[in-house]
Amino acid sequence: SGSAERMPTFSFIAKHNKLGAVPSEENSDIHCSIEKQLTNQLGVGGYVALGSTKESFRVENLFARVSNVCLGNGGCHANGNIQVSTSGDNSFKGNIEVNHCCKGISTRASLNSEADGYIPYVDKVQFTQQHYGWQITPTVHMKDLSVDMEAVAEMEDLVTMVGVDHTGKSKFTIAKSMNQETQFKVSSDDGFSNIEYQMARSIGDHDIISPSFHSKGNNFKLNWLHRFKAVEVQTSIDQAEKKIDVEVSGQDENSLSMKLSSPWDSPQDAGVTFSSKISPSKFNFFKKK
C-alpha cells in the first residue's frame, strides 16, 4: 500500500454564477489543485485555472508544505507553506509556524513578497500563549510595528473573546451553553455598532436550528443543518442579502459538495458551485492486493 499512500490528491471547485445564462468565461470558472505528498513531512503541488478556451487555461501558482518538523531536542515543531506565483512577477506568500509542545506557546510569521517592513518579506508575526482556560494572542505588523490584541477565556460553559486591532477597531464574542441542546451567542466585529445575537438549538439527533439577528439594519438570518446517514444539508436564509443558500455535502473526505445560492427576487440569477477532494489512496482499487 506504500505506492497508494504517495499518490497525488486532487481538489476542484466549479462555479456557474447564473443558471439562467449559457456558461461563458464571464459567469463560469473551474479551479483545481493537485498535491503530492513526497514524505510524511513534505508535500508539493499547484493550483490550475481551467476554462472553455485554450487561453483561459493557466497554472496560477505552485506551493510546498512542511509539517511537524522537529526542532532542537524535539520540544518544538514547525509547520509552514509557501505559494509562488507563475505569472512572471516572482511574487510569493505563505506562513511559518513554530509550536513549543510543553509551554503552550506558538509563533506564526506571515510571509509576503510585497511586505516592506522591518523584517524583509514578513508581513506580520503572531504570538499565542495558552494556559488552562485562557489564551492571549498579540499580532505585530512589521510595516509600522502596530499591534492587534486578542484574548480568550473559557469558564465551564461560558466562552468570552475580546480583541482590538491596530486601528482601534474592537470585536467581542460571548458564548454561553444553556444546556446540552441550546447555546446562546452575542458577537460583533465592529464594536457595538452591529451586534449579532444568535441561538443554536439541537432538535433530536439530526437537526440544528440557528436563528440570528443583527442590530444594525434589524436583519434576520436563519440557518438549518439537517444530517442524514452520510449527507449534510445546510440551508441559510439571509434577509440582509436577500438570498437563500442550500449546500449539500457528504461526510466522507472524497464526497462531492454542491451549493446553490439564489436571490429572492430573481431565481434565474441563481449560482451553483460544485467542489470535491479526491484522494486515490482512499479507494480500494488503487491499493495493492
PDB file of C-alpha atoms in Angstrom:
ATOM      1  CA  SER A   1       0.000   0.000   0.000  1.00  0.00           C
ATOM      2  CA  GLY A   2       3.032   2.318   0.080  1.00  0.00           C
ATOM      3  CA  SER A   3       2.568   3.408  -3.537  1.00  0.00           C
ATOM      4  CA  ALA A   4      -1.083   4.236  -2.944  1.00  0.00           C
ATOM      5  CA  GLU A   5      -0.260   6.404   0.054  1.00  0.00           C
ATOM      6  CA  ARG A   6       2.051   8.508  -2.121  1.00  0.00           C
ATOM      7  CA  MET A   7      -0.497   9.063  -4.896  1.00  0.00           C
ATOM      8  CA  PRO A   8      -1.492  12.704  -5.599  1.00  0.00           C
ATOM      9  CA  THR A   9      -4.613  14.271  -4.105  1.00  0.00           C
ATOM     10  CA  PHE A  10      -6.910  16.266  -6.417  1.00  0.00           C
ATOM     11  CA  SER A  11      -9.368  19.022  -5.450  1.00  0.00           C
ATOM     12  CA  PHE A  12     -11.643  21.085  -7.677  1.00  0.00           C
ATOM     13  CA  ILE A  13     -14.191  23.900  -7.471  1.00  0.00           C
ATOM     14  CA  ALA A  14     -16.564  24.535 -10.406  1.00  0.00           C
ATOM     15  CA  LYS A  15     -18.785  27.646 -10.346  1.00  0.00           C
ATOM     16  CA  HIS A  16     -21.593  28.860 -12.580  1.00  0.00           C
ATOM     17  CA  ASN A  17     -22.904  32.205 -11.339  1.00  0.00           C
ATOM     18  CA  LYS A  18     -26.064  32.475 -13.423  1.00  0.00           C
ATOM     19  CA  LEU A  19     -28.146  29.367 -14.086  1.00  0.00           C
ATOM     20  CA  GLY A  20     -30.403  31.264 -16.500  1.00  0.00           C
ATOM     21  CA  ALA A  21     -27.496  32.007 -18.844  1.00  0.00           C
ATOM     22  CA  VAL A  22     -25.301  29.887 -21.093  1.00  0.00           C
ATOM     23  CA  PRO A  23     -21.928  29.100 -19.410  1.00  0.00           C
ATOM     24  CA  SER A  24     -19.196  31.502 -20.545  1.00  0.00           C
ATOM     25  CA  GLU A  25     -15.885  32.958 -19.407  1.00  0.00           C
ATOM     26  CA  GLU A  26     -17.794  35.750 -17.623  1.00  0.00           C
ATOM     27  CA  ASN A  27     -20.100  33.647 -15.465  1.00  0.00           C
ATOM     28  CA  SER A  28     -18.291  30.314 -15.051  1.00  0.00           C
ATOM     29  CA  ASP A  29     -14.899  29.086 -13.917  1.00  0.00           C
ATOM     30  CA  ILE A  30     -13.188  25.919 -12.738  1.00  0.00           C
ATOM     31  CA  HIS A  31     -10.198  25.784 -10.404  1.00  0.00           C
ATOM     32  CA  CYS A  32      -8.384  22.657  -9.354  1.00  0.00           C
ATOM     33  CA  SER A  33      -5.343  21.734  -7.338  1.00  0.00           C
ATOM     34  CA  ILE A  34      -3.066  18.731  -7.190  1.00  0.00           C
ATOM     35  CA  GLU A  35      -0.834  17.858  -4.266  1.00  0.00           C
ATOM     36  CA  LYS A  36       1.790  15.132  -3.990  1.00  0.00           C
ATOM     37  CA  GLN A  37       2.998  14.007  -0.565  1.00  0.00           C
ATOM     38  CA  LEU A  38       6.701  13.302  -1.080  1.00  0.00           C
ATOM     39  CA  THR A  39       7.382  12.341   2.542  1.00  0.00           C
ATOM     40  CA  ASN A  40       5.454  12.406   5.809  1.00  0.00           C
ATOM     41  CA  GLN A  41       6.637  15.977   6.307  1.00  0.00           C
ATOM     42  CA  LEU A  42       6.799  17.424   2.781  1.00  0.00           C
ATOM     43  CA  GLY A  43       4.144  17.924   0.130  1.00  0.00           C
ATOM     44  CA  VAL A  44       4.225  19.874  -3.164  1.00  0.00           C
ATOM     45  CA  GLY A  45       1.581  20.859  -5.691  1.00  0.00           C
ATOM     46  CA  GLY A  46      -0.052  23.582  -7.727  1.00  0.00           C
ATOM     47  CA  TYR A  47      -3.293  25.437  -8.490  1.00  0.00           C
ATOM     48  CA  VAL A  48      -4.697  25.452 -12.029  1.00  0.00           C
ATOM     49  CA  ALA A  49      -7.467  27.584 -13.554  1.00  0.00           C
ATOM     50  CA  LEU A  50      -9.477  25.885 -16.297  1.00  0.00           C
ATOM     51  CA  GLY A  51     -11.813  27.389 -18.895  1.00  0.00           C
ATOM     52  CA  SER A  52     -13.554  26.780 -22.171  1.00  0.00           C
ATOM     53  CA  THR A  53     -10.708  28.226 -24.247  1.00  0.00           C
ATOM     54  CA  LYS A  54      -7.022  27.446 -24.537  1.00  0.00           C
ATOM     55  CA  GLU A  55      -6.140  30.960 -23.370  1.00  0.00           C
ATOM     56  CA  SER A  56      -8.093  30.579 -20.124  1.00  0.00           C
ATOM     57  CA  PHE A  57      -6.070  27.551 -19.013  1.00  0.00           C
ATOM     58  CA  ARG A  58      -3.231  28.610 -16.734  1.00  0.00           C
ATOM     59  CA  VAL A  59      -1.174  27.419 -13.792  1.00  0.00           C
ATOM     60  CA  GLU A  60      -1.790  30.086 -11.147  1.00  0.00           C
ATOM     61  CA  ASN A  61       0.831  29.126  -8.576  1.00  0.00           C
ATOM     62  CA  LEU A  62       2.955  26.331  -7.160  1.00  0.00           C
ATOM     63  CA  PHE A  63       3.178  25.507  -3.475  1.00  0.00           C
ATOM     64  CA  ALA A  64       5.060  23.439  -0.928  1.00  0.00           C
ATOM     65  CA  ARG A  65       4.041  22.412   2.596  1.00  0.00           C
ATOM     66  CA  VAL A  66       6.100  21.131   5.508  1.00  0.00           C
ATOM     67  CA  SER A  67       4.517  19.742   8.677  1.00  0.00           C
ATOM     68  CA  ASN A  68       5.538  18.524  12.102  1.00  0.00           C
ATOM     69  CA  VAL A  69       9.264  19.138  11.645  1.00  0.00           C
ATOM     70  CA  CYS A  70      11.133  18.636  14.932  1.00  0.00           C
ATOM     71  CA  LEU A  71      13.450  21.439  16.015  1.00  0.00           C
ATOM     72  CA  GLY A  72      16.251  21.086  18.523  1.00  0.00           C
ATOM     73  CA  ASN A  73      15.640  18.306  21.060  1.00  0.00           C
ATOM     74  CA  GLY A  74      12.054  17.778  19.884  1.00  0.00           C
ATOM     75  CA  GLY A  75      10.426  20.305  22.219  1.00  0.00           C
ATOM     76  CA  CYS A  76       9.369  22.443  19.244  1.00  0.00           C
ATOM     77  CA  HIS A  77       7.648  21.567  15.972  1.00  0.00           C
ATOM     78  CA  ALA A  78       7.462  23.677  12.814  1.00  0.00           C
ATOM     79  CA  ASN A  79       4.825  23.846  10.087  1.00  0.00           C
ATOM     80  CA  GLY A  80       4.792  26.023   7.013  1.00  0.00           C
ATOM     81  CA  ASN A  81       3.720  26.578   3.443  1.00  0.00           C
ATOM     82  CA  ILE A  82       4.762  28.785   0.566  1.00  0.00           C
ATOM     83  CA  GLN A  83       2.930  29.695  -2.654  1.00  0.00           C
ATOM     84  CA  VAL A  84       4.859  31.046  -5.631  1.00  0.00           C
ATOM     85  CA  SER A  85       3.040  32.787  -8.470  1.00  0.00           C
ATOM     86  CA  THR A  86       3.700  31.637 -12.032  1.00  0.00           C
ATOM     87  CA  SER A  87       2.636  34.961 -13.580  1.00  0.00           C
ATOM     88  CA  GLY A  88       6.245  36.093 -14.006  1.00  0.00           C
ATOM     89  CA  ASP A  89       6.431  38.640 -11.195  1.00  0.00           C
ATOM     90  CA  ASN A  90       8.132  36.185  -8.782  1.00  0.00           C
ATOM     91  CA  SER A  91       5.611  37.040  -6.066  1.00  0.00           C
ATOM     92  CA  PHE A  92       5.041  34.662  -3.167  1.00  0.00           C
ATOM     93  CA  LYS A  93       3.135  34.339   0.089  1.00  0.00           C
ATOM     94  CA  GLY A  94       2.944  31.826   2.897  1.00  0.00           C
ATOM     95  CA  ASN A  95       3.478  31.297   6.590  1.00  0.00           C
ATOM     96  CA  ILE A  96       5.767  29.575   9.061  1.00  0.00           C
ATOM     97  CA  GLU A  97       4.535  28.412  12.475  1.00  0.00           C
ATOM     98  CA  VAL A  98       6.622  27.116  15.384  1.00  0.00           C
ATOM     99  CA  ASN A  99       4.912  25.438  18.346  1.00  0.00           C
ATOM    100  CA  HIS A 100       6.500  24.754  21.719  1.00  0.00           C
ATOM    101  CA  CYS A 101       4.872  21.492  22.757  1.00  0.00           C
ATOM    102  CA  CYS A 102       5.172  21.819  26.543  1.00  0.00           C
ATOM    103  CA  LYS A 103       4.630  25.522  27.221  1.00  0.00           C
ATOM    104  CA  GLY A 104       1.585  26.233  25.033  1.00  0.00           C
ATOM    105  CA  ILE A 105       3.467  28.888  23.066  1.00  0.00           C
ATOM    106  CA  SER A 106       3.359  29.302  19.277  1.00  0.00           C
ATOM    107  CA  THR A 107       4.770  31.857  16.844  1.00  0.00           C
ATOM    108  CA  ARG A 108       3.392  32.365  13.351  1.00  0.00           C
ATOM    109  CA  ALA A 109       5.016  34.551  10.686  1.00  0.00           C
ATOM    110  CA  SER A 110       3.013  35.555   7.598  1.00  0.00           C
ATOM    111  CA  LEU A 111       5.210  35.914   4.513  1.00  0.00           C
ATOM    112  CA  ASN A 112       4.567  38.144   1.511  1.00  0.00           C
ATOM    113  CA  SER A 113       6.923  39.197  -1.278  1.00  0.00           C
ATOM    114  CA  GLU A 114       5.385  42.697  -1.213  1.00  0.00           C
ATOM    115  CA  ALA A 115       5.951  43.232   2.524  1.00  0.00           C
ATOM    116  CA  ASP A 116       8.372  46.113   3.151  1.00  0.00           C
ATOM    117  CA  GLY A 117       8.501  46.273   6.940  1.00  0.00           C
ATOM    118  CA  TYR A 118      11.292  45.971   9.483  1.00  0.00           C
ATOM    119  CA  ILE A 119      11.882  42.313   8.551  1.00  0.00           C
ATOM    120  CA  PRO A 120      12.106  41.703   4.769  1.00  0.00           C
ATOM    121  CA  TYR A 121       9.222  39.686   3.283  1.00  0.00           C
ATOM    122  CA  VAL A 122       7.471  39.325   6.679  1.00  0.00           C
ATOM    123  CA  ASP A 123       4.017  40.914   6.778  1.00  0.00           C
ATOM    124  CA  LYS A 124       3.149  40.181  10.411  1.00  0.00           C
ATOM    125  CA  VAL A 125       4.126  37.982  13.336  1.00  0.00           C
ATOM    126  CA  GLN A 126       1.546  36.428  15.669  1.00  0.00           C
ATOM    127  CA  PHE A 127       2.373  35.154  19.144  1.00  0.00           C
ATOM    128  CA  THR A 128      -0.004  32.865  21.056  1.00  0.00           C
ATOM    129  CA  GLN A 129       0.221  31.874  24.712  1.00  0.00           C
ATOM    130  CA  GLN A 130      -2.200  29.254  26.010  1.00  0.00           C
ATOM    131  CA  HIS A 131      -2.831  28.033  29.518  1.00  0.00           C
ATOM    132  CA  TYR A 132      -5.659  26.356  31.376  1.00  0.00           C
ATOM    133  CA  GLY A 133      -8.815  28.287  30.493  1.00  0.00           C
ATOM    134  CA  TRP A 134      -7.261  31.260  28.705  1.00  0.00           C
ATOM    135  CA  GLN A 135      -5.374  32.338  25.604  1.00  0.00           C
ATOM    136  CA  ILE A 136      -3.759  35.644  24.627  1.00  0.00           C
ATOM    137  CA  THR A 137      -2.703  36.470  21.044  1.00  0.00           C
ATOM    138  CA  PRO A 138      -0.827  39.668  20.131  1.00  0.00           C
ATOM    139  CA  THR A 139      -0.071  40.234  16.429  1.00  0.00           C
ATOM    140  CA  VAL A 140       2.689  42.632  15.364  1.00  0.00           C
ATOM    141  CA  HIS A 141       2.521  44.237  11.891  1.00  0.00           C
ATOM    142  CA  MET A 142       6.064  44.596  10.615  1.00  0.00           C
ATOM    143  CA  LYS A 143       5.396  47.647   8.451  1.00  0.00           C
ATOM    144  CA  ASP A 144       4.886  50.013  11.385  1.00  0.00           C
ATOM    145  CA  LEU A 145       5.114  47.707  14.446  1.00  0.00           C
ATOM    146  CA  SER A 146       1.440  48.296  15.236  1.00  0.00           C
ATOM    147  CA  VAL A 147      -0.221  45.616  17.335  1.00  0.00           C
ATOM    148  CA  ASP A 148      -3.528  43.717  17.288  1.00  0.00           C
ATOM    149  CA  MET A 149      -4.544  42.110  20.581  1.00  0.00           C
ATOM    150  CA  GLU A 150      -6.971  39.263  21.256  1.00  0.00           C
ATOM    151  CA  ALA A 151      -7.777  37.398  24.474  1.00  0.00           C
ATOM    152  CA  VAL A 152      -9.986  34.348  25.073  1.00  0.00           C
ATOM    153  CA  ALA A 153     -11.223  32.946  28.398  1.00  0.00           C
ATOM    154  CA  GLU A 154     -13.124  29.688  28.942  1.00  0.00           C
ATOM    155  CA  MET A 155     -15.053  29.006  32.151  1.00  0.00           C
ATOM    156  CA  GLU A 156     -17.018  25.744  32.078  1.00  0.00           C
ATOM    157  CA  ASP A 157     -19.999  26.551  29.822  1.00  0.00           C
ATOM    158  CA  LEU A 158     -19.007  30.183  29.103  1.00  0.00           C
ATOM    159  CA  VAL A 159     -16.517  31.387  26.465  1.00  0.00           C
ATOM    160  CA  THR A 160     -15.567  35.041  26.030  1.00  0.00           C
ATOM    161  CA  MET A 161     -13.307  36.700  23.450  1.00  0.00           C
ATOM    162  CA  VAL A 162     -12.301  40.361  23.184  1.00  0.00           C
ATOM    163  CA  GLY A 163      -9.990  41.935  20.643  1.00  0.00           C
ATOM    164  CA  VAL A 164      -8.716  45.295  19.431  1.00  0.00           C
ATOM    165  CA  ASP A 165      -6.829  45.754  16.154  1.00  0.00           C
ATOM    166  CA  HIS A 166      -4.116  48.297  15.364  1.00  0.00           C
ATOM    167  CA  THR A 167      -6.674  50.797  14.030  1.00  0.00           C
ATOM    168  CA  GLY A 168      -8.643  50.799  17.295  1.00  0.00           C
ATOM    169  CA  LYS A 169     -11.488  48.685  15.938  1.00  0.00           C
ATOM    170  CA  SER A 170     -12.777  46.252  18.547  1.00  0.00           C
ATOM    171  CA  LYS A 171     -14.567  42.899  18.445  1.00  0.00           C
ATOM    172  CA  PHE A 172     -16.008  40.548  21.019  1.00  0.00           C
ATOM    173  CA  THR A 173     -17.810  37.218  21.421  1.00  0.00           C
ATOM    174  CA  ILE A 174     -19.706  35.825  24.411  1.00  0.00           C
ATOM    175  CA  ALA A 175     -20.962  32.244  24.040  1.00  0.00           C
ATOM    176  CA  LYS A 176     -22.999  30.541  26.759  1.00  0.00           C
ATOM    177  CA  SER A 177     -24.185  26.919  26.762  1.00  0.00           C
ATOM    178  CA  MET A 178     -27.624  26.969  28.386  1.00  0.00           C
ATOM    179  CA  ASN A 179     -27.861  23.159  28.330  1.00  0.00           C
ATOM    180  CA  GLN A 180     -26.785  20.253  26.105  1.00  0.00           C
ATOM    181  CA  GLU A 181     -29.171  21.306  23.316  1.00  0.00           C
ATOM    182  CA  THR A 182     -29.002  25.110  23.393  1.00  0.00           C
ATOM    183  CA  GLN A 183     -26.233  27.682  23.016  1.00  0.00           C
ATOM    184  CA  PHE A 184     -26.618  31.467  23.028  1.00  0.00           C
ATOM    185  CA  LYS A 185     -24.004  33.778  21.498  1.00  0.00           C
ATOM    186  CA  VAL A 186     -23.546  37.547  21.295  1.00  0.00           C
ATOM    187  CA  SER A 187     -20.799  38.834  18.994  1.00  0.00           C
ATOM    188  CA  SER A 188     -19.607  41.775  16.922  1.00  0.00           C
ATOM    189  CA  ASP A 189     -16.708  42.500  14.564  1.00  0.00           C
ATOM    190  CA  ASP A 190     -17.211  46.267  14.791  1.00  0.00           C
ATOM    191  CA  GLY A 191     -17.520  47.348  18.403  1.00  0.00           C
ATOM    192  CA  PHE A 192     -21.130  47.906  19.452  1.00  0.00           C
ATOM    193  CA  SER A 193     -22.307  49.246  16.090  1.00  0.00           C
ATOM    194  CA  ASN A 194     -23.565  45.915  14.717  1.00  0.00           C
ATOM    195  CA  ILE A 195     -24.146  43.278  17.382  1.00  0.00           C
ATOM    196  CA  GLU A 196     -25.248  39.807  16.330  1.00  0.00           C
ATOM    197  CA  TYR A 197     -27.465  37.746  18.632  1.00  0.00           C
ATOM    198  CA  GLN A 198     -27.530  34.057  17.801  1.00  0.00           C
ATOM    199  CA  MET A 199     -29.112  30.975  19.321  1.00  0.00           C
ATOM    200  CA  ALA A 200     -28.297  27.416  18.246  1.00  0.00           C
ATOM    201  CA  ARG A 201     -30.767  24.705  19.200  1.00  0.00           C
ATOM    202  CA  SER A 202     -30.344  20.964  18.600  1.00  0.00           C
ATOM    203  CA  ILE A 203     -33.595  19.191  17.757  1.00  0.00           C
ATOM    204  CA  GLY A 204     -33.239  15.449  18.064  1.00  0.00           C
ATOM    205  CA  ASP A 205     -30.143  13.778  16.650  1.00  0.00           C
ATOM    206  CA  HIS A 206     -30.315  15.161  13.111  1.00  0.00           C
ATOM    207  CA  ASP A 207     -31.218  18.880  13.171  1.00  0.00           C
ATOM    208  CA  ILE A 208     -29.684  22.133  14.415  1.00  0.00           C
ATOM    209  CA  ILE A 209     -31.654  25.387  14.038  1.00  0.00           C
ATOM    210  CA  SER A 210     -29.680  28.664  14.367  1.00  0.00           C
ATOM    211  CA  PRO A 211     -31.620  31.934  14.085  1.00  0.00           C
ATOM    212  CA  SER A 212     -29.607  35.171  14.376  1.00  0.00           C
ATOM    213  CA  PHE A 213     -30.406  38.878  14.487  1.00  0.00           C
ATOM    214  CA  HIS A 214     -28.166  41.845  13.591  1.00  0.00           C
ATOM    215  CA  SER A 215     -28.847  45.087  15.451  1.00  0.00           C
ATOM    216  CA  LYS A 216     -27.662  47.227  12.517  1.00  0.00           C
ATOM    217  CA  GLY A 217     -30.456  47.248   9.963  1.00  0.00           C
ATOM    218  CA  ASN A 218     -32.575  44.859  12.041  1.00  0.00           C
ATOM    219  CA  ASN A 219     -31.635  41.995   9.745  1.00  0.00           C
ATOM    220  CA  PHE A 220     -32.584  38.382  10.390  1.00  0.00           C
ATOM    221  CA  LYS A 221     -30.812  35.194   9.334  1.00  0.00           C
ATOM    222  CA  LEU A 222     -31.805  31.570   9.750  1.00  0.00           C
ATOM    223  CA  ASN A 223     -29.529  28.535   9.423  1.00  0.00           C
ATOM    224  CA  TRP A 224     -30.818  24.965   9.434  1.00  0.00           C
ATOM    225  CA  LEU A 225     -28.487  21.946   9.425  1.00  0.00           C
ATOM    226  CA  HIS A 226     -30.005  18.525   8.771  1.00  0.00           C
ATOM    227  CA  ARG A 227     -27.900  15.361   8.909  1.00  0.00           C
ATOM    228  CA  PHE A 228     -28.771  12.173   7.070  1.00  0.00           C
ATOM    229  CA  LYS A 229     -26.732   8.981   7.402  1.00  0.00           C
ATOM    230  CA  ALA A 230     -23.892  10.156   5.157  1.00  0.00           C
ATOM    231  CA  VAL A 231     -25.075  13.569   3.911  1.00  0.00           C
ATOM    232  CA  GLU A 232     -25.482  17.014   5.483  1.00  0.00           C
ATOM    233  CA  VAL A 233     -27.871  19.669   4.151  1.00  0.00           C
ATOM    234  CA  GLN A 234     -27.192  23.273   5.230  1.00  0.00           C
ATOM    235  CA  THR A 235     -29.932  25.801   4.454  1.00  0.00           C
ATOM    236  CA  SER A 236     -29.470  29.529   5.050  1.00  0.00           C
ATOM    237  CA  ILE A 237     -31.986  32.361   4.633  1.00  0.00           C
ATOM    238  CA  ASP A 238     -30.375  35.833   4.759  1.00  0.00           C
ATOM    239  CA  GLN A 239     -32.632  38.884   4.968  1.00  0.00           C
ATOM    240  CA  ALA A 240     -29.791  41.413   4.536  1.00  0.00           C
ATOM    241  CA  GLU A 241     -28.510  39.902   1.273  1.00  0.00           C
ATOM    242  CA  LYS A 242     -31.998  38.778   0.219  1.00  0.00           C
ATOM    243  CA  LYS A 243     -30.893  35.304  -0.789  1.00  0.00           C
ATOM    244  CA  ILE A 244     -31.255  31.624   0.035  1.00  0.00           C
ATOM    245  CA  ASP A 245     -28.314  29.218   0.142  1.00  0.00           C
ATOM    246  CA  VAL A 246     -28.614  25.427   0.126  1.00  0.00           C
ATOM    247  CA  GLU A 247     -25.481  23.311   0.469  1.00  0.00           C
ATOM    248  CA  VAL A 248     -25.404  19.520   0.257  1.00  0.00           C
ATOM    249  CA  SER A 249     -22.211  17.745   1.275  1.00  0.00           C
ATOM    250  CA  GLY A 250     -21.112  14.286   2.257  1.00  0.00           C
ATOM    251  CA  GLN A 251     -19.293  13.475   5.449  1.00  0.00           C
ATOM    252  CA  ASP A 252     -16.694  11.382   3.643  1.00  0.00           C
ATOM    253  CA  GLU A 253     -13.409  13.047   2.654  1.00  0.00           C
ATOM    254  CA  ASN A 254     -13.874  12.164  -1.040  1.00  0.00           C
ATOM    255  CA  SER A 255     -17.535  13.159  -1.310  1.00  0.00           C
ATOM    256  CA  LEU A 256     -18.947  15.780  -3.661  1.00  0.00           C
ATOM    257  CA  SER A 257     -20.317  19.067  -2.305  1.00  0.00           C
ATOM    258  CA  MET A 258     -22.913  21.233  -4.062  1.00  0.00           C
ATOM    259  CA  LYS A 259     -24.029  24.745  -3.093  1.00  0.00           C
ATOM    260  CA  LEU A 260     -26.970  26.585  -4.669  1.00  0.00           C
ATOM    261  CA  SER A 261     -27.307  30.327  -3.989  1.00  0.00           C
ATOM    262  CA  SER A 262     -30.386  32.194  -5.220  1.00  0.00           C
ATOM    263  CA  PRO A 263     -31.641  35.794  -4.823  1.00  0.00           C
ATOM    264  CA  TRP A 264     -35.236  36.076  -3.646  1.00  0.00           C
ATOM    265  CA  ASP A 265     -36.445  38.305  -6.468  1.00  0.00           C
ATOM    266  CA  SER A 266     -34.527  36.770  -9.399  1.00  0.00           C
ATOM    267  CA  PRO A 267     -34.157  32.964  -9.204  1.00  0.00           C
ATOM    268  CA  GLN A 268     -32.846  32.937 -12.781  1.00  0.00           C
ATOM    269  CA  ASP A 269     -29.674  34.554 -11.392  1.00  0.00           C
ATOM    270  CA  ALA A 270     -29.032  31.665  -9.032  1.00  0.00           C
ATOM    271  CA  GLY A 271     -25.500  30.296  -8.932  1.00  0.00           C
ATOM    272  CA  VAL A 272     -24.258  26.796  -8.296  1.00  0.00           C
ATOM    273  CA  THR A 273     -20.881  25.573  -7.027  1.00  0.00           C
ATOM    274  CA  PHE A 274     -19.523  22.030  -7.058  1.00  0.00           C
ATOM    275  CA  SER A 275     -16.426  21.044  -5.113  1.00  0.00           C
ATOM    276  CA  SER A 276     -14.693  17.829  -4.134  1.00  0.00           C
ATOM    277  CA  LYS A 277     -11.463  16.374  -2.896  1.00  0.00           C
ATOM    278  CA  ILE A 278     -10.312  13.141  -4.495  1.00  0.00           C
ATOM    279  CA  SER A 279      -7.724  11.041  -2.692  1.00  0.00           C
ATOM    280  CA  PRO A 280      -6.956   7.928  -4.785  1.00  0.00           C
ATOM    281  CA  SER A 281      -5.265   6.274  -1.799  1.00  0.00           C
ATOM    282  CA  LYS A 282      -8.695   6.049  -0.122  1.00  0.00           C
ATOM    283  CA  PHE A 283     -10.128   3.841  -2.865  1.00  0.00           C
ATOM    284  CA  ASN A 284      -9.559   0.105  -2.693  1.00  0.00           C
ATOM    285  CA  PHE A 285      -8.847  -0.324  -6.411  1.00  0.00           C
ATOM    286  CA  PHE A 286      -5.744   1.863  -6.106  1.00  0.00           C
ATOM    287  CA  LYS A 287      -4.272  -0.316  -3.398  1.00  0.00           C
ATOM    288  CA  LYS A 288      -2.087  -3.318  -3.947  1.00  0.00           C
ATOM    289  CA  LYS A 289      -3.687  -6.683  -3.352  1.00  0.00           C
TER     290      LYS A 289
END
